[in-house]
């Protein structure tokens, strides 16, 4: 088995993608953030001292998506056309889908 980002000497290298055709791709991820009942109540009531938790989470998610190529080693810059962050309070915690 060969790995695309490992050269013949076993060294990590950036793959040349200049000849590849552009393709449309979609990525999705999800998480469940579990917080104490007291914290959940503050979030739902909007009484967290630092402000609206959901707005901050959406902004953080958008910024992280825009920096994908900086966060994933050997990733090329990616042209993003849409980023959507959905947050939902559930009995188990806060469900996040991006």
CSV table of C-alpha atoms in Angstrom, one decimal:
chain,number,residue,atom,x,y,z
A,1,UNK,CA,0.0,0.0,0.0
A,2,UNK,CA,1.3,3.5,-0.8
A,3,UNK,CA,0.4,6.7,0.8
A,4,UNK,CA,-0.1,9.7,-1.5
A,5,UNK,CA,1.7,12.2,0.9
A,6,UNK,CA,4.7,10.0,1.5
A,7,UNK,CA,7.5,10.1,-1.1
A,8,UNK,CA,9.8,7.2,-2.1
A,9,UNK,CA,12.2,8.1,0.8
A,10,UNK,CA,9.4,7.8,3.4
A,11,UNK,CA,9.2,11.6,3.8
A,12,UNK,CA,6.0,13.6,4.1
A,13,UNK,CA,5.5,15.8,1.0
A,14,UNK,CA,2.8,18.0,-0.5
A,15,UNK,CA,1.0,16.3,-3.4
A,16,UNK,CA,0.9,18.1,-6.8
A,17,UNK,CA,-2.8,18.6,-7.6
A,18,UNK,CA,-2.4,21.2,-10.4
A,19,UNK,CA,-3.5,18.7,-13.1
A,20,UNK,CA,-6.6,17.6,-11.3
A,21,UNK,CA,-10.1,18.8,-12.4
A,22,UNK,CA,-12.1,20.7,-9.8
A,23,UNK,CA,-14.7,18.6,-8.2
A,24,UNK,CA,-17.7,19.5,-6.0
A,25,UNK,CA,-17.5,17.9,-2.5
A,26,UNK,CA,-19.5,18.1,0.7
A,27,UNK,CA,-18.3,17.5,4.2
A,28,UNK,CA,-20.4,17.0,7.3
A,29,UNK,CA,-19.5,16.5,10.9
A,30,UNK,CA,-21.5,16.3,14.2
A,31,UNK,CA,-20.9,16.4,17.9
A,32,UNK,CA,-22.8,16.2,21.1
A,33,UNK,CA,-21.6,18.6,23.8
A,34,UNK,CA,-22.7,17.5,27.2
A,35,UNK,CA,-23.0,20.2,29.9
A,36,UNK,CA,-24.4,20.3,33.4
A,37,UNK,CA,-28.1,21.1,33.8
A,38,UNK,CA,-27.1,24.5,35.3
A,39,UNK,CA,-25.0,25.5,32.3
A,40,UNK,CA,-27.7,24.3,29.9
A,41,UNK,CA,-30.3,26.4,31.8
A,42,UNK,CA,-28.0,29.5,31.4
A,43,UNK,CA,-27.5,28.8,27.7
A,44,UNK,CA,-31.2,28.4,27.0
A,45,UNK,CA,-32.2,31.4,29.1
A,46,UNK,CA,-29.5,33.5,27.5
A,47,UNK,CA,-28.0,34.4,30.8
A,48,UNK,CA,-24.3,33.3,30.2
A,49,UNK,CA,-22.2,36.3,31.3
A,50,UNK,CA,-20.1,36.3,28.1
A,51,UNK,CA,-23.1,36.5,25.7
A,52,UNK,CA,-25.0,34.3,23.3
A,53,UNK,CA,-23.3,30.9,23.3
A,54,UNK,CA,-24.9,29.8,20.0
A,55,UNK,CA,-23.8,32.8,18.1
A,56,UNK,CA,-20.2,32.4,19.3
A,57,UNK,CA,-20.3,28.7,18.5
A,58,UNK,CA,-21.5,29.4,14.9
A,59,UNK,CA,-18.8,32.0,14.4
A,60,UNK,CA,-16.2,29.6,15.7
A,61,UNK,CA,-17.4,26.8,13.5
A,62,UNK,CA,-17.4,29.1,10.4
A,63,UNK,CA,-13.8,30.3,11.2
A,64,UNK,CA,-12.6,26.7,11.7
A,65,UNK,CA,-14.1,25.6,8.4
A,66,UNK,CA,-12.3,28.5,6.6
A,67,UNK,CA,-9.0,27.4,8.2
A,68,UNK,CA,-9.3,23.7,7.3
A,69,UNK,CA,-6.2,23.8,5.2
A,70,UNK,CA,-4.3,25.3,8.1
A,71,UNK,CA,-5.5,22.8,10.6
A,72,UNK,CA,-5.1,19.6,8.6
A,73,UNK,CA,-1.4,18.8,7.7
A,74,UNK,CA,-0.6,18.8,4.0
A,75,UNK,CA,-4.1,20.0,3.0
A,76,UNK,CA,-4.4,22.3,0.1
A,77,UNK,CA,-6.4,25.5,0.4
A,78,UNK,CA,-10.1,24.7,-0.2
A,79,UNK,CA,-12.6,27.0,-1.9
A,80,UNK,CA,-15.7,27.0,0.3
A,81,UNK,CA,-19.0,28.0,-1.1
A,82,UNK,CA,-21.2,27.5,2.0
A,83,UNK,CA,-20.7,26.8,5.7
A,84,UNK,CA,-23.7,25.9,7.8
A,85,UNK,CA,-23.6,25.4,11.6
A,86,UNK,CA,-26.7,24.0,13.2
A,87,UNK,CA,-27.1,23.9,17.0
A,88,UNK,CA,-29.9,22.1,18.8
A,89,UNK,CA,-30.7,21.7,22.4
A,90,UNK,CA,-31.5,18.0,23.1
A,91,UNK,CA,-32.1,16.0,26.3
A,92,UNK,CA,-28.6,14.7,26.1
A,93,UNK,CA,-26.9,18.1,25.5
A,94,UNK,CA,-26.3,20.4,22.6
A,95,UNK,CA,-26.1,18.7,19.2
A,96,UNK,CA,-23.9,20.4,16.7
A,97,UNK,CA,-24.0,19.7,12.9
A,98,UNK,CA,-21.7,21.4,10.5
